[in-house]
């Protein structure tokens, strides 16, 4: 349905939704924090790991690779950023520099990859990079283990009861900060890496859902606005068509009469010109009413100042206007009989407006499409709803009548009010009939339906 939105939980994740690390500012913050943590942490770790070398210029340059890759290669080159970070980290370890803080660099890159770029590609690269990092660390631990073993043999004060990566011999003492080279520690580190990436993946999904929900809300708002604009244009066009088509048809007929009688009967020609003046005056007043309502309805000040019930979207009438329409038709030479049920005055305002427009457009069509018509019957009755019938005795000029804007507008008005409309030749073949049925429940206090009143008169 237009104008509705789905719950956020039902909004699908957009695989192309941007992640937090697609923006530069978060990457700068994380890169700076990583530089400080890895460099200062590695200096401190070197003092606790007596078997490790203190990072020099080469070590510091290797520690800068991961922050630089995070800052400059994401989100356009995530695979390259991951490969450089893992390679720099493994090289740092193989050169004998201290373990521990160095892992913050590739971890930051993997999280950054997960939180940037296209979702599926980011996940593939991040998990592949995690596997590559785990393999590289395991390989580095296996290569470094013999060196540490020799140091343990050469320095018995480091000897403990069991041995780390090997299947026999003594293990490294926890006091020398070499405990993370044991298989248990490596497996635990891999498990923590998996946990961190799962959290990052979940955060990415949450961000993608929120982005998709905001995009869906914007699209819904835009569609609602377009629908409202289209509906408003249709309403304005329908109102102006009903006013102008009816009035101009009457003016056209009266102008023809006036031209025909201008020399033969100046008095009747003057009367036709008087009708033209009055009809055009009424049409101008009604057009001003329609445009005034439209302008007031589109003014922010008026919309805020008036409650909904005080801001009508269309002109309002009472059913006395039907007799005015009949009088205008009689002035054009039609013998119009009006039959109104006594209780139709109790109809709701919006129903009265539809009835008025149906009668107005039907009489306009008689003048435009059935010039041979002489008698018109207008009947409005009340039962379960309200029924409007406009029938004439004319024959459509020029063969079958194609449905135009007038008939379409009538149908839209009637069906928009929950009613039905039929228009076509009368069953007895003596003319044309328009029949509209509208729902209009009776009030509990309303009296029973009275006999209809009839008015009529010759042209």
Coordinates of C-alpha atoms in Angstrom, one line a residue:
X1 CA 0.0 0.0 0.0
X2 CA 1.4 3.5 -0.8
X3 CA 2.6 5.5 2.1
X4 CA 3.4 2.5 4.3
X5 CA 6.8 1.2 5.5
X6 CA 7.9 -2.2 6.6
X7 CA 9.4 -2.9 10.0
X8 CA 13.2 -2.5 10.1
X9 CA 13.7 -6.1 10.9
X10 CA 12.0 -7.0 7.6
X11 CA 14.2 -4.7 5.5
X12 CA 16.6 -6.8 3.5
X13 CA 20.3 -6.0 3.8
X14 CA 21.6 -4.0 0.9
X15 CA 24.8 -5.7 -0.3
X16 CA 26.0 -2.4 -1.7
X17 CA 25.2 -0.3 1.4
X18 CA 28.3 1.7 2.6
X19 CA 30.0 0.6 5.8
X20 CA 31.4 2.8 8.6
X21 CA 35.0 2.5 7.3
X22 CA 34.0 3.8 3.8
X23 CA 34.4 7.2 5.4
X24 CA 37.8 8.6 6.0
X25 CA 37.4 9.9 9.5
X26 CA 36.9 6.5 11.2
X27 CA 39.9 5.1 9.3
X28 CA 42.1 8.0 10.4
X29 CA 41.1 7.6 14.0
X30 CA 41.7 3.8 14.0
X31 CA 45.0 4.2 12.1
X32 CA 46.4 6.7 14.5
X33 CA 45.4 4.6 17.5
X34 CA 46.9 1.5 15.9
X35 CA 50.3 3.3 15.3
X36 CA 50.5 4.4 18.9
X37 CA 49.4 1.1 20.4
X38 CA 51.7 -1.1 18.2
X39 CA 54.8 1.0 18.5
X40 CA 54.6 1.8 22.2
X41 CA 53.4 -1.7 23.0
X42 CA 56.2 -3.4 21.0
X43 CA 58.8 -1.4 22.8
X44 CA 57.4 -2.5 26.2
X45 CA 57.0 -6.1 25.0
X46 CA 60.7 -6.2 24.0
X47 CA 61.7 -5.7 27.6
X48 CA 59.6 -8.7 28.8
X49 CA 60.6 -11.0 25.9
X50 CA 64.3 -11.4 26.5
X51 CA 64.6 -13.7 23.5
X52 CA 63.1 -11.1 21.2
X53 CA 65.0 -8.1 19.5
X54 CA 63.9 -4.6 20.3
X55 CA 62.3 -3.0 17.2
X56 CA 64.5 -0.6 15.3
X57 CA 63.8 1.4 12.3
X58 CA 62.9 -1.6 10.2
X59 CA 60.5 -2.8 12.9
X60 CA 58.8 0.5 13.2
X61 CA 58.4 0.7 9.4
X62 CA 56.8 -2.7 9.4
X63 CA 54.4 -1.6 12.1
X64 CA 53.4 1.3 10.0
X65 CA 52.3 -0.9 7.1
X66 CA 49.0 -2.0 8.6
X67 CA 47.8 1.6 9.6
X68 CA 48.9 2.9 6.2
X69 CA 47.0 0.1 4.4
X70 CA 43.9 0.8 6.5
X71 CA 44.0 4.5 5.7
X72 CA 45.0 4.6 2.1
X73 CA 43.9 1.3 0.5
X74 CA 40.4 0.9 2.0
X75 CA 37.8 0.6 0.7
X76 CA 39.1 0.4 -2.9
X77 CA 41.8 -2.2 -2.5
X78 CA 40.8 -4.4 0.5
X79 CA 42.6 -7.5 -0.8
X80 CA 45.9 -5.6 -1.3
X81 CA 45.5 -4.0 2.1
X82 CA 45.0 -7.4 3.8
X83 CA 47.9 -9.0 2.0
X84 CA 50.3 -6.2 2.9
X85 CA 49.2 -6.2 6.5
X86 CA 49.6 -9.9 6.9
X87 CA 53.0 -10.0 5.1
X88 CA 54.3 -7.1 7.2
X89 CA 53.2 -8.8 10.4
X90 CA 54.7 -12.2 9.6
X91 CA 57.9 -10.5 8.5
X92 CA 58.0 -8.6 11.8
X93 CA 57.7 -11.9 13.7
X94 CA 60.3 -13.7 11.6
X95 CA 62.8 -11.0 12.2
X96 CA 62.7 -11.9 15.9
X97 CA 60.8 -8.8 17.1
X98 CA 58.4 -9.1 20.1
X99 CA 55.0 -10.7 19.8
X100 CA 51.8 -9.3 21.1
X101 CA 51.0 -5.7 20.1
X102 CA 52.0 -6.3 16.5
X103 CA 48.7 -8.2 16.0
X104 CA 46.7 -5.1 16.5
X105 CA 47.7 -3.9 13.0
X106 CA 46.3 -6.8 11.0
X107 CA 43.3 -7.1 13.3
X108 CA 42.4 -3.4 12.6
X109 CA 42.8 -4.0 8.9
X110 CA 40.6 -7.1 8.9
X111 CA 37.9 -5.3 10.9
X112 CA 38.2 -2.3 8.5
X113 CA 37.8 -4.6 5.5
X114 CA 34.7 -6.1 7.1
X115 CA 33.2 -2.7 7.7
X116 CA 33.8 -1.2 4.2
X117 CA 33.1 -1.8 0.6
X118 CA 30.6 -4.3 -0.8
X119 CA 29.3 -6.6 1.9
X120 CA 29.8 -10.1 0.3
X121 CA 33.2 -9.1 -1.1
X122 CA 34.3 -7.6 2.3
X123 CA 33.4 -10.8 4.1
X124 CA 35.2 -13.0 1.7
X125 CA 38.4 -11.0 1.9
X126 CA 38.2 -10.5 5.7
X127 CA 37.8 -14.3 6.4
X128 CA 40.4 -15.2 3.8
X129 CA 42.8 -12.7 5.4
X130 CA 42.0 -14.1 8.9
X131 CA 42.9 -17.6 7.6
X132 CA 46.1 -16.3 6.0
X133 CA 47.0 -14.4 9.2
X134 CA 46.4 -17.5 11.3
X135 CA 48.5 -19.6 9.0
X136 CA 51.3 -17.1 8.9
X137 CA 51.4 -16.8 12.7
X138 CA 51.5 -20.6 13.1
X139 CA 54.3 -20.8 10.6
X140 CA 56.2 -18.1 12.3
X141 CA 55.7 -19.8 15.7
X142 CA 57.1 -23.1 14.3
X143 CA 60.1 -21.3 12.8
X144 CA 60.9 -19.3 16.0
X145 CA 60.4 -22.3 18.4
X146 CA 63.9 -23.8 17.7
X147 CA 65.6 -20.6 18.5
X148 CA 63.8 -20.2 21.7
X149 CA 64.4 -23.8 22.5
X150 CA 68.2 -23.3 22.1
X151 CA 68.0 -20.3 24.4
X152 CA 66.2 -22.4 27.0
X153 CA 68.9 -25.1 26.8
X154 CA 71.7 -22.6 27.0
X155 CA 70.0 -20.8 30.0
X156 CA 68.7 -23.5 32.4
X157 CA 67.2 -20.8 34.6
X158 CA 64.5 -20.6 32.0
X159 CA 63.8 -24.3 32.1
X160 CA 60.3 -25.4 33.2
X161 CA 58.6 -28.7 33.6
X162 CA 57.4 -29.1 30.0
X163 CA 58.0 -27.9 26.4
X164 CA 55.9 -25.8 24.1
X165 CA 55.5 -26.4 20.4
X166 CA 57.5 -29.7 20.4
X167 CA 56.2 -33.0 21.6
X168 CA 59.0 -33.6 24.1
X169 CA 61.4 -31.6 26.3
X170 CA 60.8 -28.7 28.6
X171 CA 58.2 -26.0 28.0
X172 CA 59.0 -22.3 28.2
X173 CA 58.4 -20.5 31.4
X174 CA 55.5 -18.1 31.6
X175 CA 57.9 -15.7 33.3
X176 CA 59.7 -15.0 30.0
X177 CA 56.4 -14.0 28.1
X178 CA 56.8 -16.9 25.7
X179 CA 53.6 -18.6 26.7
X180 CA 51.8 -17.4 23.6
X181 CA 54.0 -19.6 21.4
X182 CA 52.3 -22.7 22.8
X183 CA 49.6 -24.5 20.6
X184 CA 46.9 -23.7 23.2
X185 CA 47.7 -20.0 23.1
X186 CA 47.7 -19.9 19.3
X187 CA 44.3 -21.7 19.1
X188 CA 42.9 -19.3 21.7
X189 CA 44.2 -16.3 19.7
X190 CA 42.6 -17.7 16.5
X191 CA 39.3 -18.1 18.4
X192 CA 39.4 -14.5 19.6
X193 CA 40.1 -13.4 16.0
X194 CA 37.0 -15.3 14.8
X195 CA 35.0 -13.7 17.6
X196 CA 36.2 -10.2 16.7
X197 CA 35.3 -10.7 13.0
X198 CA 31.9 -12.1 13.8
X199 CA 31.2 -9.0 15.9
X200 CA 32.3 -6.8 13.0
X201 CA 30.2 -8.8 10.6
X202 CA 27.2 -8.4 12.8
X203 CA 27.8 -4.7 13.1
X204 CA 28.1 -4.5 9.3
X205 CA 24.7 -6.2 9.0
X206 CA 23.1 -3.8 11.4
X207 CA 24.5 -0.8 9.6
X208 CA 23.4 -2.2 6.3
X209 CA 19.9 -2.8 7.6
X210 CA 19.6 0.7 9.0
X211 CA 20.9 2.1 5.7
X212 CA 18.4 0.1 3.8
X213 CA 15.6 1.1 6.1
X214 CA 16.5 4.8 5.7
X215 CA 16.6 4.4 1.9
X216 CA 13.3 2.6 2.0
X217 CA 11.8 5.4 4.1
X218 CA 13.1 8.0 1.7
X219 CA 11.7 6.1 -1.3
X220 CA 8.4 5.7 0.5
X221 CA 8.3 9.4 1.3
X222 CA 9.2 10.4 -2.2
X223 CA 6.5 8.0 -3.6
X224 CA 4.0 9.4 -1.2
X225 CA 4.8 12.9 -2.3
X226 CA 4.5 12.0 -6.0
X227 CA 1.2 10.3 -5.3
X228 CA -0.1 13.3 -3.4
X229 CA 1.0 15.6 -6.2
X230 CA -0.6 13.4 -8.9
X231 CA -3.8 13.2 -6.8
X232 CA -3.9 16.9 -6.3
X233 CA -3.4 17.6 -10.0
X234 CA -6.1 15.1 -10.9
X235 CA -8.5 16.7 -8.4
X236 CA -7.8 20.2 -9.7
X237 CA -8.2 19.1 -13.3
X238 CA -11.4 17.4 -12.5
X239 CA -12.9 20.4 -10.7
X240 CA -11.9 22.8 -13.4
X241 CA -13.2 20.5 -16.1
X242 CA -16.5 20.2 -14.4
X243 CA -16.8 24.0 -13.9
X244 CA -15.6 25.1 -17.3
X245 CA -17.1 22.3 -19.5
X246 CA -20.6 23.0 -18.0
X247 CA -20.3 26.8 -18.2
X248 CA -18.7 26.9 -21.6
X249 CA -21.3 24.5 -23.1
X250 CA -24.1 26.7 -21.8
X251 CA -22.3 29.9 -23.1
X252 CA -21.8 28.2 -26.5
X253 CA -25.5 27.3 -26.8
X254 CA -26.7 30.8 -25.7
X255 CA -24.2 32.5 -28.0
X256 CA -25.6 30.4 -30.9
X257 CA -29.1 31.5 -30.0
X258 CA -28.1 35.1 -29.7
X259 CA -26.4 35.2 -33.1
X260 CA -29.4 33.5 -34.7
X261 CA -31.9 35.9 -33.2
X262 CA -29.8 39.1 -33.2
X263 CA -31.6 40.6 -36.2
X264 CA -34.9 38.7 -36.1
X265 CA -35.7 39.1 -32.4
X266 CA -33.4 41.5 -30.6
X267 CA -35.2 40.9 -27.3
X268 CA -34.5 37.2 -27.2
X269 CA -31.0 37.9 -28.3
X270 CA -30.6 40.3 -25.4
X271 CA -31.9 37.6 -23.1
X272 CA -29.4 35.1 -24.5
X273 CA -26.6 37.6 -23.9
X274 CA -27.9 38.1 -20.3
X275 CA -27.7 34.3 -19.8
X276 CA -24.1 34.3 -21.1
X277 CA -23.2 37.1 -18.7
X278 CA -24.8 35.3 -15.7
X279 CA -23.3 31.9 -16.6
X280 CA -19.8 33.4 -17.1
X281 CA -20.1 35.3 -13.9
X282 CA -21.1 32.1 -12.0
X283 CA -18.3 30.2 -13.7
X284 CA -15.7 32.8 -12.7
X285 CA -16.9 32.7 -9.1
X286 CA -16.7 28.9 -9.0
X287 CA -13.3 28.9 -10.6
X288 CA -12.1 31.4 -8.0
X289 CA -13.6 29.1 -5.3
X290 CA -11.7 26.1 -6.6
X291 CA -8.4 28.0 -7.0
X292 CA -8.9 29.6 -3.6
X293 CA -9.3 26.2 -1.9
X294 CA -6.3 24.8 -3.8
X295 CA -4.1 27.8 -2.9
X296 CA -5.2 27.6 0.8
X297 CA -4.6 23.9 0.9
X298 CA -1.0 24.3 -0.4
X299 CA 0.0 27.2 1.9
X300 CA 2.1 26.1 4.9
X301 CA 0.6 28.9 6.9
X302 CA -3.0 27.9 6.1
X303 CA -2.3 24.3 6.7
X304 CA -0.9 25.0 10.1
X305 CA -3.5 27.5 11.0
X306 CA -6.6 25.4 10.1
X307 CA -7.6 22.0 11.4
X308 CA -8.2 19.3 8.9
X309 CA -11.9 19.6 9.2
X310 CA -11.7 23.3 8.4
X311 CA -9.8 22.9 5.2
X312 CA -12.1 21.5 2.5
X313 CA -10.5 19.9 -0.5
X314 CA -13.4 20.7 -2.9
X315 CA -16.2 23.2 -3.1
X316 CA -19.4 22.3 -1.2
X317 CA -23.0 22.7 -2.2
X318 CA -26.5 21.9 -1.1
X319 CA -29.0 20.2 -3.3
X320 CA -30.7 23.5 -4.1
X321 CA -27.9 23.9 -6.6
X322 CA -29.6 21.1 -8.7
X323 CA -32.5 23.3 -9.3
X324 CA -30.1 26.1 -10.5
X325 CA -28.6 23.6 -12.9
X326 CA -32.0 22.6 -14.1
X327 CA -32.9 26.3 -14.7
X328 CA -29.7 26.8 -16.7
X329 CA -30.6 23.8 -18.9
X330 CA -34.1 25.2 -19.4
X331 CA -32.6 28.5 -20.5
X332 CA -30.8 26.4 -23.2
X333 CA -34.1 25.1 -24.5
X334 CA -34.5 21.8 -22.5
X335 CA -37.6 20.7 -20.7
X336 CA -36.2 19.5 -17.4
X337 CA -38.2 17.6 -14.8
X338 CA -36.6 17.4 -11.4
X339 CA -37.6 14.7 -8.9
X340 CA -36.0 15.0 -5.5
X341 CA -36.9 12.8 -2.6
X342 CA -37.9 14.7 0.5
X343 CA -35.1 13.4 2.7
X344 CA -32.2 13.9 0.3
X345 CA -31.4 17.1 2.2
X346 CA -30.0 14.9 4.9
X347 CA -27.1 13.6 2.7
X348 CA -23.5 14.0 3.9
X349 CA -21.7 17.0 2.3
X350 CA -19.3 14.8 0.3
X351 CA -22.2 12.9 -1.2
X352 CA -24.0 16.1 -2.1
X353 CA -20.9 17.3 -3.9
X354 CA -20.7 14.1 -6.0
X355 CA -24.4 14.3 -6.8
X356 CA -24.0 17.9 -7.9
X357 CA -21.1 17.1 -10.2
X358 CA -22.8 14.0 -11.7
X359 CA -25.9 16.1 -12.5
X360 CA -23.8 19.0 -13.8
X361 CA -21.7 16.8 -16.1
X362 CA -24.7 14.8 -17.3
X363 CA -26.6 18.0 -18.3
X364 CA -23.4 19.3 -20.0
X365 CA -23.1 16.1 -22.0
X366 CA -26.8 16.4 -23.1
X367 CA -26.0 19.9 -24.6
X368 CA -22.7 18.8 -26.2
X369 CA -23.6 15.3 -27.5
X370 CA -27.4 15.2 -27.9
X371 CA -28.5 18.4 -29.6
X372 CA -31.8 16.7 -30.6
X373 CA -32.8 16.2 -26.9
X374 CA -35.9 18.1 -25.8
X375 CA -36.8 16.5 -22.5
X376 CA -34.5 15.6 -19.5
X377 CA -35.5 13.9 -16.3
X378 CA -33.4 14.4 -13.2
X379 CA -34.3 12.1 -10.3
X380 CA -32.6 11.8 -6.9
X381 CA -34.0 9.1 -4.6
X382 CA -33.0 7.7 -1.2
X383 CA -33.1 4.0 -0.3
X384 CA -30.2 2.0 1.2
X385 CA -28.1 4.7 -0.5
X386 CA -28.8 7.5 -2.8
X387 CA -29.5 7.0 -6.5
X388 CA -29.1 9.8 -9.2
X389 CA -30.6 9.3 -12.6
X390 CA -30.3 11.8 -15.5
X391 CA -32.1 10.7 -18.6
X392 CA -32.8 12.5 -21.9
X393 CA -34.7 11.7 -25.1
X394 CA -32.0 12.7 -27.6
X395 CA -29.9 10.8 -30.0
X396 CA -26.1 11.2 -29.7
X397 CA -24.7 13.3 -32.6
X398 CA -22.1 11.7 -34.8
X399 CA -22.7 8.1 -33.9
X400 CA -21.6 6.3 -30.7
X401 CA -20.1 8.5 -28.1
X402 CA -16.5 7.7 -27.0
X403 CA -15.9 8.1 -23.2
X404 CA -14.3 11.4 -22.5
X405 CA -12.8 13.3 -19.6
X406 CA -16.3 14.2 -18.3
X407 CA -17.5 10.6 -18.1
X408 CA -14.2 9.5 -16.7
X409 CA -14.3 12.2 -14.1
X410 CA -17.8 11.2 -13.1
X411 CA -16.8 7.6 -12.7
X412 CA -13.8 8.5 -10.6
X413 CA -15.9 10.7 -8.3
X414 CA -18.6 8.1 -7.8
X415 CA -16.2 5.1 -7.4
X416 CA -14.0 7.2 -5.1
X417 CA -17.1 7.5 -2.8
X418 CA -17.7 3.8 -2.9
X419 CA -20.5 3.9 -5.5
X420 CA -21.2 2.7 -9.0
X421 CA -21.9 4.5 -12.2
X422 CA -23.5 3.4 -15.5
X423 CA -24.0 5.4 -18.6
X424 CA -25.5 4.4 -21.9
X425 CA -28.6 4.2 -24.0
X426 CA -31.9 3.8 -22.2
X427 CA -33.5 0.4 -22.2
X428 CA -36.4 1.6 -24.4
X429 CA -33.9 3.1 -26.9
X430 CA -35.3 6.6 -26.6
X431 CA -32.3 8.4 -25.3
X432 CA -29.4 8.3 -23.0
X433 CA -29.3 7.7 -19.3
X434 CA -26.7 8.2 -16.5
X435 CA -27.3 6.3 -13.3
X436 CA -25.1 6.7 -10.2
X437 CA -25.6 4.9 -6.9
X438 CA -23.8 6.1 -3.8
X439 CA -23.7 4.7 -0.3
X440 CA -25.4 7.0 2.2
X441 CA -26.7 5.2 5.3
X442 CA -29.6 6.8 7.0
X443 CA -29.3 8.3 10.4
X444 CA -31.2 6.5 13.2
X445 CA -33.2 9.5 13.9
X446 CA -34.2 10.2 10.3
X447 CA -37.8 10.0 9.2
X448 CA -39.1 7.5 6.8
X449 CA -38.7 8.3 3.1
X450 CA -41.3 10.8 1.9
X451 CA -42.7 11.0 -1.6
X452 CA -40.5 12.8 -4.1
X453 CA -41.3 16.3 -5.1
X454 CA -41.4 17.2 -8.8
X455 CA -40.7 20.4 -10.6
X456 CA -40.6 21.1 -14.2
X457 CA -41.3 23.5 -16.9
X458 CA -41.1 24.1 -20.5
X459 CA -38.0 25.7 -22.0

